[in-house]
mmCIF file of C-alpha atoms in Angstrom:
data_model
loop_
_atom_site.group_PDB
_atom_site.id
_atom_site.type_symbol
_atom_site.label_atom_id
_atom_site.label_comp_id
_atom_site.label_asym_id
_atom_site.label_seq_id
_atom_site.Cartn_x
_atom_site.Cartn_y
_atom_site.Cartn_z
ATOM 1 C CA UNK A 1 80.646 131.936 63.811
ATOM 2 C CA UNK A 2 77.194 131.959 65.204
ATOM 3 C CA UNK A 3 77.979 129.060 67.007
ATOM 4 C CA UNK A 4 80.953 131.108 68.616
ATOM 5 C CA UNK A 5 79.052 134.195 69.741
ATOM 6 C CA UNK A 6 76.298 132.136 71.364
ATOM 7 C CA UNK A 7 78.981 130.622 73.177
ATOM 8 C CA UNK A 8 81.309 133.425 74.121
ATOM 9 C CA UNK A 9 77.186 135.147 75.135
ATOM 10 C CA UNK A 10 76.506 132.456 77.466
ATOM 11 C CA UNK A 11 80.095 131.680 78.840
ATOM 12 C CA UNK A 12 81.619 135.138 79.347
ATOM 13 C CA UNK A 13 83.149 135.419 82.672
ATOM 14 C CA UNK A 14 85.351 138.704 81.730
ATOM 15 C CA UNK A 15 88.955 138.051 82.529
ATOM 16 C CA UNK A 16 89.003 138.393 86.372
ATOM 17 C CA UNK A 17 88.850 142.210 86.932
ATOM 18 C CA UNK A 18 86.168 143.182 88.779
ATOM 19 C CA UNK A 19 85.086 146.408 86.538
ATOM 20 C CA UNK A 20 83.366 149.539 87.701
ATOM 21 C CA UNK A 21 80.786 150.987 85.073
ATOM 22 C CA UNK A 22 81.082 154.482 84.923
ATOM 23 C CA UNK A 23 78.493 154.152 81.946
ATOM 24 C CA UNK A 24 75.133 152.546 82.333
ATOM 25 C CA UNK A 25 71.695 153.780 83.555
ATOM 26 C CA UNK A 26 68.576 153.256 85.187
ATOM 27 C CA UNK A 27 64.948 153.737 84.202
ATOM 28 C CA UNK A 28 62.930 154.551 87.504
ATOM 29 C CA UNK A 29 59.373 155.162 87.592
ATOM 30 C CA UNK A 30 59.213 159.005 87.282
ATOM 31 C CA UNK A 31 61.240 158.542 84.512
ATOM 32 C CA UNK A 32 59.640 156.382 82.501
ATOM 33 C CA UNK A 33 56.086 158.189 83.051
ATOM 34 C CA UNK A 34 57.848 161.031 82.049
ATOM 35 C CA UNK A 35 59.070 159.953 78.586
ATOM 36 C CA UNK A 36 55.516 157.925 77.836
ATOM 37 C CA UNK A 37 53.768 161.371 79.133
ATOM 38 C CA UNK A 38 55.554 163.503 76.854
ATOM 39 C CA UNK A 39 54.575 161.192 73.585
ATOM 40 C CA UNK A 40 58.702 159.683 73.684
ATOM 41 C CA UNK A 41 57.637 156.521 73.797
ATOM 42 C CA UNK A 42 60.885 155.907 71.203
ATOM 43 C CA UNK A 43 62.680 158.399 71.981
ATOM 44 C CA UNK A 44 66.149 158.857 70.003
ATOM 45 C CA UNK A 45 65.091 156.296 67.513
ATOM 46 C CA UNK A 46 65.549 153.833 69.819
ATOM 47 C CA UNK A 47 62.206 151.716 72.510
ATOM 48 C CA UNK A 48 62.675 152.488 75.628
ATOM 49 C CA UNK A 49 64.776 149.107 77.083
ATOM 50 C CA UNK A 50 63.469 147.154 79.918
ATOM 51 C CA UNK A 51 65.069 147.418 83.068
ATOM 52 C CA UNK A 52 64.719 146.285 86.454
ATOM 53 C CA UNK A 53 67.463 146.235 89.048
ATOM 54 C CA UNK A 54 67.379 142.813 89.717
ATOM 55 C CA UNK A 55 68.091 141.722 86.164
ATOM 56 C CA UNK A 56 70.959 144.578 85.970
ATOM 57 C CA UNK A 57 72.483 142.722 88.954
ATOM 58 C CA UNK A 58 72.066 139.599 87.090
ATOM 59 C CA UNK A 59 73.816 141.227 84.324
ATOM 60 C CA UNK A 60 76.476 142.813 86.587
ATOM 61 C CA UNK A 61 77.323 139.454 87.797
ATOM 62 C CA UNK A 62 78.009 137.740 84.210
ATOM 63 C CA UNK A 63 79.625 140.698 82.795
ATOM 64 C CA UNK A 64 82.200 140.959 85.824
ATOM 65 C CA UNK A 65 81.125 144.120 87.238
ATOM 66 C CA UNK A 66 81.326 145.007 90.834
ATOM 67 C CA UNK A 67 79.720 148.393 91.159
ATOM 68 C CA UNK A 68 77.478 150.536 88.602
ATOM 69 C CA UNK A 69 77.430 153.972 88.811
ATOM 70 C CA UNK A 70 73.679 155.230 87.731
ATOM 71 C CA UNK A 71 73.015 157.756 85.748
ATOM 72 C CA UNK A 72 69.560 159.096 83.459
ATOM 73 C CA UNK A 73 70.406 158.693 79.595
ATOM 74 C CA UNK A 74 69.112 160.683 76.873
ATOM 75 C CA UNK A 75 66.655 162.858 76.487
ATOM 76 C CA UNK A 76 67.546 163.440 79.585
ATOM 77 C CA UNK A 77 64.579 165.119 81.890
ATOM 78 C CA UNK A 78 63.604 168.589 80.238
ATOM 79 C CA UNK A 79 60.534 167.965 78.229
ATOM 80 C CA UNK A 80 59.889 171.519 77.569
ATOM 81 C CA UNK A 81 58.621 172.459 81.294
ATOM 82 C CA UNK A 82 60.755 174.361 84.023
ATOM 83 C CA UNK A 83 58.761 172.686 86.393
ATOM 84 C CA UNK A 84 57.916 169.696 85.364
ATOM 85 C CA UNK A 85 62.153 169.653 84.581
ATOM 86 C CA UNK A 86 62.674 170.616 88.483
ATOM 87 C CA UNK A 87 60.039 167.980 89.992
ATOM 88 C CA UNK A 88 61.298 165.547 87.588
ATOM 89 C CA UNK A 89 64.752 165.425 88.603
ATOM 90 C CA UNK A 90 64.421 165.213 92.405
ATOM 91 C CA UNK A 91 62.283 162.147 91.684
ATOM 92 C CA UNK A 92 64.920 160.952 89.668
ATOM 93 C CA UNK A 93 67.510 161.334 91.959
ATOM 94 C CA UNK A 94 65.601 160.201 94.990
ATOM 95 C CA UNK A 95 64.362 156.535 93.319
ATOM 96 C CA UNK A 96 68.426 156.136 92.300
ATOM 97 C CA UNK A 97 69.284 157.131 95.912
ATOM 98 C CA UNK A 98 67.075 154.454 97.113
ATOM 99 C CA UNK A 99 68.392 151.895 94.824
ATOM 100 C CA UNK A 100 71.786 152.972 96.281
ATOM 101 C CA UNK A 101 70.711 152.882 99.721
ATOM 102 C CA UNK A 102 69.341 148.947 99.147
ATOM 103 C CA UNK A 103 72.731 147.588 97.444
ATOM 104 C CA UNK A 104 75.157 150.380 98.143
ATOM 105 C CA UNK A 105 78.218 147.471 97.348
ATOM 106 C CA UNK A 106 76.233 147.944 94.018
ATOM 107 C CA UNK A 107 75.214 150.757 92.899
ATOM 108 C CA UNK A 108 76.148 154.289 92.538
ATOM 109 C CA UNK A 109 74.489 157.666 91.675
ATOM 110 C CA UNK A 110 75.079 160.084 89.332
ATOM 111 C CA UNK A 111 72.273 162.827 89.669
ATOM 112 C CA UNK A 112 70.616 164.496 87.445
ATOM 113 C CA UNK A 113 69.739 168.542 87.408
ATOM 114 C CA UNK A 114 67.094 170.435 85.570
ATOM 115 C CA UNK A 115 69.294 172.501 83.518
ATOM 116 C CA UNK A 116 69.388 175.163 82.231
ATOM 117 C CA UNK A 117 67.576 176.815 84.929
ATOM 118 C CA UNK A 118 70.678 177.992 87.139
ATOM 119 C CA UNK A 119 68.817 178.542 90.735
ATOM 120 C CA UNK A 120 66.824 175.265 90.307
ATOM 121 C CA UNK A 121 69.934 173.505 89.225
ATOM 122 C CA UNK A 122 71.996 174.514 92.244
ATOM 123 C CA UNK A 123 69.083 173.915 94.885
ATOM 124 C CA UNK A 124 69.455 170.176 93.620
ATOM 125 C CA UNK A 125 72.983 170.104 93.441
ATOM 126 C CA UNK A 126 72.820 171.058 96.893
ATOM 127 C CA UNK A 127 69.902 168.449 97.777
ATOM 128 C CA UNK A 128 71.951 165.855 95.989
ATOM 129 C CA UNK A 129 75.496 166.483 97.488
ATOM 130 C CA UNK A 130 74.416 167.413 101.248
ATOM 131 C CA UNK A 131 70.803 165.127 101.506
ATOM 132 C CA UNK A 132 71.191 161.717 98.747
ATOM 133 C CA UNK A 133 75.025 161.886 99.166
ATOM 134 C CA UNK A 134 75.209 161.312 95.542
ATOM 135 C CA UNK A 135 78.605 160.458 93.686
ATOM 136 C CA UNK A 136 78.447 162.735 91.165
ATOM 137 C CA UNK A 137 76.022 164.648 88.240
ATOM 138 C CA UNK A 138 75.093 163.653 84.706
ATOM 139 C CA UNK A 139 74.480 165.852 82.138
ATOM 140 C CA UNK A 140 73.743 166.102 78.781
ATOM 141 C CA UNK A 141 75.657 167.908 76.103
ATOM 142 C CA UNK A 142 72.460 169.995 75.477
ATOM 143 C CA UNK A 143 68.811 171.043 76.574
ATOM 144 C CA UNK A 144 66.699 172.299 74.448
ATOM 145 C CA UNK A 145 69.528 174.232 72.302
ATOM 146 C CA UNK A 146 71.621 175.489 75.905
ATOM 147 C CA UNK A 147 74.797 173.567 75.306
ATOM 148 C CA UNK A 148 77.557 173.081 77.867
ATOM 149 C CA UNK A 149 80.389 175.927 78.053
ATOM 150 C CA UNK A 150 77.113 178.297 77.329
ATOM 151 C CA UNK A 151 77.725 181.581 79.587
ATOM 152 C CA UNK A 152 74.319 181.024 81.284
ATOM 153 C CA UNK A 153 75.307 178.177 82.953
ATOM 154 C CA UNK A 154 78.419 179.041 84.758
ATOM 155 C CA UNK A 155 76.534 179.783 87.792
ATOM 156 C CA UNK A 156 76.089 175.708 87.954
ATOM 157 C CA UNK A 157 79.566 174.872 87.212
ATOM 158 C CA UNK A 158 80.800 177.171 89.658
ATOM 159 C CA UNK A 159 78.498 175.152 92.027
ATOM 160 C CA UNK A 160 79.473 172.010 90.919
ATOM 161 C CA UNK A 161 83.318 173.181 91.307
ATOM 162 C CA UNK A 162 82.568 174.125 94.693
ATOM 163 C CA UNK A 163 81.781 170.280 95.394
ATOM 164 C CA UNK A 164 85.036 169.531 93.249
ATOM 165 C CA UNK A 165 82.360 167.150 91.414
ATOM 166 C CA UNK A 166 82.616 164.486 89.057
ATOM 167 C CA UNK A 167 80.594 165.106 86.032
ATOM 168 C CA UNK A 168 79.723 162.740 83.452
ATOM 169 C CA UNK A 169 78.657 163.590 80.039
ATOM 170 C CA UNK A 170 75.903 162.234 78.080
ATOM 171 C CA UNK A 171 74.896 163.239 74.458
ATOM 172 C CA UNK A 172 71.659 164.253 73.502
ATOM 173 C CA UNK A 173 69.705 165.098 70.662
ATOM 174 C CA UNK A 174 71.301 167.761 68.695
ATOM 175 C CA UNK A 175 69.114 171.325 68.660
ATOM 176 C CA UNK A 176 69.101 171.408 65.063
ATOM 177 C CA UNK A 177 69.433 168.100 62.358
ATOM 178 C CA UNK A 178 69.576 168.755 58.703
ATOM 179 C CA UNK A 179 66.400 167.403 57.061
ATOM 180 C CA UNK A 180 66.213 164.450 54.789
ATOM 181 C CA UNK A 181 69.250 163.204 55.534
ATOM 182 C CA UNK A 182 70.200 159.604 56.961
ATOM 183 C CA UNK A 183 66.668 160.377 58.346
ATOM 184 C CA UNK A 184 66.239 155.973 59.373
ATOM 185 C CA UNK A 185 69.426 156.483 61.139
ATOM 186 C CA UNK A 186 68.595 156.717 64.755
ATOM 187 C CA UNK A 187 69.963 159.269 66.182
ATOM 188 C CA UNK A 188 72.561 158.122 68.782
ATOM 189 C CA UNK A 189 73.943 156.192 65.382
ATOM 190 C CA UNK A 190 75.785 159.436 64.473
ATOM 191 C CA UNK A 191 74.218 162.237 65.713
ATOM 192 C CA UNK A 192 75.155 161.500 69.142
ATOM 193 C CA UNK A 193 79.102 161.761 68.513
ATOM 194 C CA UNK A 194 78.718 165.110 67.065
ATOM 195 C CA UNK A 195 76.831 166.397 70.070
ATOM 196 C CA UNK A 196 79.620 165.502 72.156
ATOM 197 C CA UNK A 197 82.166 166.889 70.089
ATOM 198 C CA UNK A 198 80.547 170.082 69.647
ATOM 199 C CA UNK A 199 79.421 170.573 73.333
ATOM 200 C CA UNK A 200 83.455 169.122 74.602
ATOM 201 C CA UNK A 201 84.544 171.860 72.274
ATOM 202 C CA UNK A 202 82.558 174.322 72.866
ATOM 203 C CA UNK A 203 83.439 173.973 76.907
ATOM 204 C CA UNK A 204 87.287 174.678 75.918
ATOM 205 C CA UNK A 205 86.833 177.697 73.584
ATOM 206 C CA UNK A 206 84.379 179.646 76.120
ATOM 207 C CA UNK A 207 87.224 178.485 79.034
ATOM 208 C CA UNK A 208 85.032 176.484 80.638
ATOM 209 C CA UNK A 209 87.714 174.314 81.561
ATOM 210 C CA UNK A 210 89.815 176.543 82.699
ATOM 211 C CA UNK A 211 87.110 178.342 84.716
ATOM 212 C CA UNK A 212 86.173 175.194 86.725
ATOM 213 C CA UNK A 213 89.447 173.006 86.718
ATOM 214 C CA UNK A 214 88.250 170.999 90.079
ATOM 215 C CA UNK A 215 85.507 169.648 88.210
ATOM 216 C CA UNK A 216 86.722 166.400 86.507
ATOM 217 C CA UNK A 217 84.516 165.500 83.473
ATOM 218 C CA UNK A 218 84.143 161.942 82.020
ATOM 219 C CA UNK A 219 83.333 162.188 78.103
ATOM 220 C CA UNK A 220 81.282 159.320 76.734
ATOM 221 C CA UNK A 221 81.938 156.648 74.189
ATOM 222 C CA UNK A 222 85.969 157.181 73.827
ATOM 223 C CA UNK A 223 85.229 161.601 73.406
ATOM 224 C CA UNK A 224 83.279 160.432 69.927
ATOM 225 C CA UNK A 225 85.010 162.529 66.952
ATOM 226 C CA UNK A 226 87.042 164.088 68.992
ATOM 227 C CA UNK A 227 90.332 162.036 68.566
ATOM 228 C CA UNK A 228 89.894 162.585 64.810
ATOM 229 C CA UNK A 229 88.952 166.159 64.943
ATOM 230 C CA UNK A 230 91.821 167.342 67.273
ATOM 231 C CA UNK A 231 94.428 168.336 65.038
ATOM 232 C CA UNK A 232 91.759 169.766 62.687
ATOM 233 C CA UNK A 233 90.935 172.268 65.651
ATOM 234 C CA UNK A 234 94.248 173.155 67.011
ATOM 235 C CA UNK A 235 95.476 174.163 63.446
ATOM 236 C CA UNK A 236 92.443 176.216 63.162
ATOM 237 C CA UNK A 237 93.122 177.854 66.276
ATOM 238 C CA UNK A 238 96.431 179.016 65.664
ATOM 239 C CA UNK A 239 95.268 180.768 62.653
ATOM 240 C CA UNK A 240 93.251 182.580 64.779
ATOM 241 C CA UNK A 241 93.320 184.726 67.962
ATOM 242 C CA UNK A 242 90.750 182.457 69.767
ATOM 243 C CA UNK A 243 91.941 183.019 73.645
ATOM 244 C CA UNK A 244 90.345 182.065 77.308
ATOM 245 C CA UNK A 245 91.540 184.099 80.055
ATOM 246 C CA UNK A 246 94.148 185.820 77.455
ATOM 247 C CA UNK A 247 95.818 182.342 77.050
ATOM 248 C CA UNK A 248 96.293 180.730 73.588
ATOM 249 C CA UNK A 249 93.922 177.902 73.722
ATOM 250 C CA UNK A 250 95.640 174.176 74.150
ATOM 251 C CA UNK A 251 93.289 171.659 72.519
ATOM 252 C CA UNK A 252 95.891 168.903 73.330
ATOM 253 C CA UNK A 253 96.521 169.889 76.932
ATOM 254 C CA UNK A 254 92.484 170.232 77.479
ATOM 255 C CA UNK A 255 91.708 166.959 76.258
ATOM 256 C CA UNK A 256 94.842 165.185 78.095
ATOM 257 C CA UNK A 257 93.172 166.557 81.222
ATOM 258 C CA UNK A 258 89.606 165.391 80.658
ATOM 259 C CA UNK A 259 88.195 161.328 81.714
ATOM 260 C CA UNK A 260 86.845 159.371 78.630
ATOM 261 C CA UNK A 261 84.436 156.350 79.252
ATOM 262 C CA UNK A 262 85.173 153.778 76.819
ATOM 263 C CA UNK A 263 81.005 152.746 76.119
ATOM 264 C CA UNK A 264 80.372 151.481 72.812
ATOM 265 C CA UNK A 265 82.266 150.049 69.448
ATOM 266 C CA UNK A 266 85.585 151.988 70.258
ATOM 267 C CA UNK A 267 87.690 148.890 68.342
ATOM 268 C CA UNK A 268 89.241 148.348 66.594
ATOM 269 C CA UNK A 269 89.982 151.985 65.546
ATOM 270 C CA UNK A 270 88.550 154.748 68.158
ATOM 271 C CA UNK A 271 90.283 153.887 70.955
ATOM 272 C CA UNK A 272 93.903 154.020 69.113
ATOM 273 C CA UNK A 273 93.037 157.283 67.921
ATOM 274 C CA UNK A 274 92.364 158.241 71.954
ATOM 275 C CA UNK A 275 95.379 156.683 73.092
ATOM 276 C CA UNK A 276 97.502 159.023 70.941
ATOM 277 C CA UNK A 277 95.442 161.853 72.505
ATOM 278 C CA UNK A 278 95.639 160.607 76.185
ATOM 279 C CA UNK A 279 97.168 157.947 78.557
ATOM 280 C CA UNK A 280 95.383 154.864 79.858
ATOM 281 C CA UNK A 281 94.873 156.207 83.510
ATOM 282 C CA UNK A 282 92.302 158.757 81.853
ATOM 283 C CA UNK A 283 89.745 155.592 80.684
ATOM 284 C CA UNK A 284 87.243 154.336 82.374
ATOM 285 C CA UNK A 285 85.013 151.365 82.012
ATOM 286 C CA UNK A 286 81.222 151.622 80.809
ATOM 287 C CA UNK A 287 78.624 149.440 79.636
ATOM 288 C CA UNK A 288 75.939 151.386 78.719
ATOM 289 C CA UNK A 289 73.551 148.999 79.469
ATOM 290 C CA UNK A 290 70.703 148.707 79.284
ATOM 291 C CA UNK A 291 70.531 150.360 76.346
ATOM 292 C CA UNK A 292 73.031 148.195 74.526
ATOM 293 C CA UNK A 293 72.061 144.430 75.735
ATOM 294 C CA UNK A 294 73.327 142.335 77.995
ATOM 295 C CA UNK A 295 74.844 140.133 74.614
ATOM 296 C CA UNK A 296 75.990 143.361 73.196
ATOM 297 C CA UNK A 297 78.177 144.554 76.338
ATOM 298 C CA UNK A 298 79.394 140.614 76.772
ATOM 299 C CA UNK A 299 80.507 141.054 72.778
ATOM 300 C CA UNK A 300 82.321 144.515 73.656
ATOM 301 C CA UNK A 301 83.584 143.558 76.451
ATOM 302 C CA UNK A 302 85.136 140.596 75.138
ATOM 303 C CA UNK A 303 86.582 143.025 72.830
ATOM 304 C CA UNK A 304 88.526 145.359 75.542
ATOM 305 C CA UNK A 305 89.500 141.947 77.288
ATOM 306 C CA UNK A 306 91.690 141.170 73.625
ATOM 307 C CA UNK A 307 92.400 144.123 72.398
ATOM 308 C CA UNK A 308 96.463 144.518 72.458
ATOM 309 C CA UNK A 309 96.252 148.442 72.279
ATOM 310 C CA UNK A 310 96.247 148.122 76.445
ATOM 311 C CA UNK A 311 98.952 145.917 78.668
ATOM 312 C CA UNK A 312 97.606 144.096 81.620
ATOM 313 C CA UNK A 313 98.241 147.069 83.852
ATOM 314 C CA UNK A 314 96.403 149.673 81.749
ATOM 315 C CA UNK A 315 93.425 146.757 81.146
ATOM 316 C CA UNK A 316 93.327 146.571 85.008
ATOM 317 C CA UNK A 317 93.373 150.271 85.261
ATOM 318 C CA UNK A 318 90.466 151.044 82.879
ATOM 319 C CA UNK A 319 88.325 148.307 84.632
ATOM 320 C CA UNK A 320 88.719 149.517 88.059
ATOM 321 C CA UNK A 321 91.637 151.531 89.325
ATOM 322 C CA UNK A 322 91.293 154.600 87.286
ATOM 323 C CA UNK A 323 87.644 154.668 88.840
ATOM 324 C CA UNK A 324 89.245 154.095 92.438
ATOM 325 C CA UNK A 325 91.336 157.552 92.102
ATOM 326 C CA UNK A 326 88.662 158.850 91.177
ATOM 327 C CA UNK A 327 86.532 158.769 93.756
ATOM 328 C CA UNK A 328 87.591 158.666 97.013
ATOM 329 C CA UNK A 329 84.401 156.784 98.806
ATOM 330 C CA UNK A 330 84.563 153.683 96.209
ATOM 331 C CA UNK A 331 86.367 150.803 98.231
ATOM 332 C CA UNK A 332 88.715 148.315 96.468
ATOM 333 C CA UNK A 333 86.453 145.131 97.269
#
């Protein structure tokens, strides 16, 4: 078997659709000054992976991928400071603008914003959209306890529904974690997936959804518990009077409307669950590299190339097309 997975590592070629990555990230500088600054020097568990553009080309290449789009992962850029937060984040976005601007058949940018101040989140959504010409914004399903759907931050939706944006999703550190508990579990192990559920849900039941509907968010690593917690929710809600707007509130028809990145160990089990939830033109490709390795997206991606849940159409349209429609600017190379 060993003998097998050294093989498939060194031989993988994908099966011949040239995939878009909708979820994999970059390190620049600023960033990783940032994380060794503030004493994170593992943060999530987890040393911070090497990464250099040219080896995430090389990686590109083997694993089939025509264009990444960039984004910053967890923690994310708040380390406690407004300002440090605000300076931060155009450095961030600059460096990944540059990388853009030296392979744009390459790369693309999600930026990032330093929530959850509202008027220095919208100045950079403005420097971003009108100045880099980024693709879209990342952000993470909390900061520092302000979760997404929070009141206080409709100010930056609204902006980012002005752009009709694509926003992507990333989990972060939960604001509270029981102690002594699966405490040599690192955090994106399990904690991650509840972030995401909690912040996803917490978006529909404060309308957030509803409020911003020309914002199209991607949920990470096939909308973690979410398939499984689903019918759990809607049940509850109809034994309550939970309402956005004065509507009933649809978990089904929320979710069917929502993107889901397919990052991670979704088979063989997740990604059934999402496919009862949602069609195949509402997947997208991702990597997450390079915090999984290169041998650990080869093994996954291997994976999605088998897997019979998805015909050679739907395969085709998670790996590229879905990503196409998406954005407008991409060309089909």
């Amino acid at each position: 078997m060993q003998i097998n997975l050294e093989n498939l590592i060194r031989d993988y070629k994908g099966d011949g659709i040239p995939k878009i990555d909708m979820h994999v990230h970059y390190l620049p500088q600023a960033y990783k000054d940032a994380l060794l600054n503030s004493g994170k020097k593992n943060p999530d568990g987890f040393p911070i992976p090497k990464w250099d553009p040219e080896e995430h080309l090389k990686t590109m290449e083997q694993l089939g991928i025509s264009k990444s789009m960039l984004s910053i992962s967890s923690p994310h850029i708040n380390f406690g400071d407004k300002t440090d937060a605000k300076i931060l984040a155009r450095k961030v976005n600059e460096e990944g603008a540059e990388l853009v601007k030296r392979y744009p058949d390459k790369f693309g940018l999600f930026a990032s914003l330093p929530l959850p101040d509202v008027k220095d989140s919208i100045d950079e959504i403005r420097y971003a959209k009108d100045i880099l010409h980024v693709d879209g914004f990342a952000l993470p399903t909390n900061t520092h306890g302000v979760y997404l759907g929070n009141p206080c931050l409709d100010p930056i939706f609204e902006e980012l529904n002005r752009h009709k944006a694509v926003v992507v999703i990333h989990p972060n550190k939960p604001s509270s974690i029981p102690e002594n508990v699966v405490e040599d579990l690192p955090i994106p192990m399990m904690e991650f997936f509840f972030d995401t559920t909690r912040t996803v849900i917490n978006m529909i039941l404060k309308g957030t959804l509803k409020k911003f509907p020309d914002i199209k968010f991607i949920i990470p690593h096939a909308g973690a518990f979410l398939p499984i917690l689903a019918d759990r929710i809607a049940g509850a809600i109809q034994m309550t009077s939970i309402k956005t707007n004065e509507d009933k509130v649809d978990i089904y028809n929320a979710l069917k409307n929502l993107y889901f990145d397919v990052a991670g160990v979704c088979l063989p089990r997740q990604l059934d669950a999402l496919l009862q939830l949602v069609s195949a033109d509402h997947l997208l490709y991702g990597s997450d590299y390079p915090y999984t390795s290169k041998a650990g997206c080869i093994v996954l991606a291997d994976a999605l190339d088998k897997t019979n849940l998805l015909d050679n159409d739907q395969h085709r349209a998670v790996y590229r097309d879905n990503a196409l429609n998406l954005f407008s600017n991409l060309k089909d190379e």
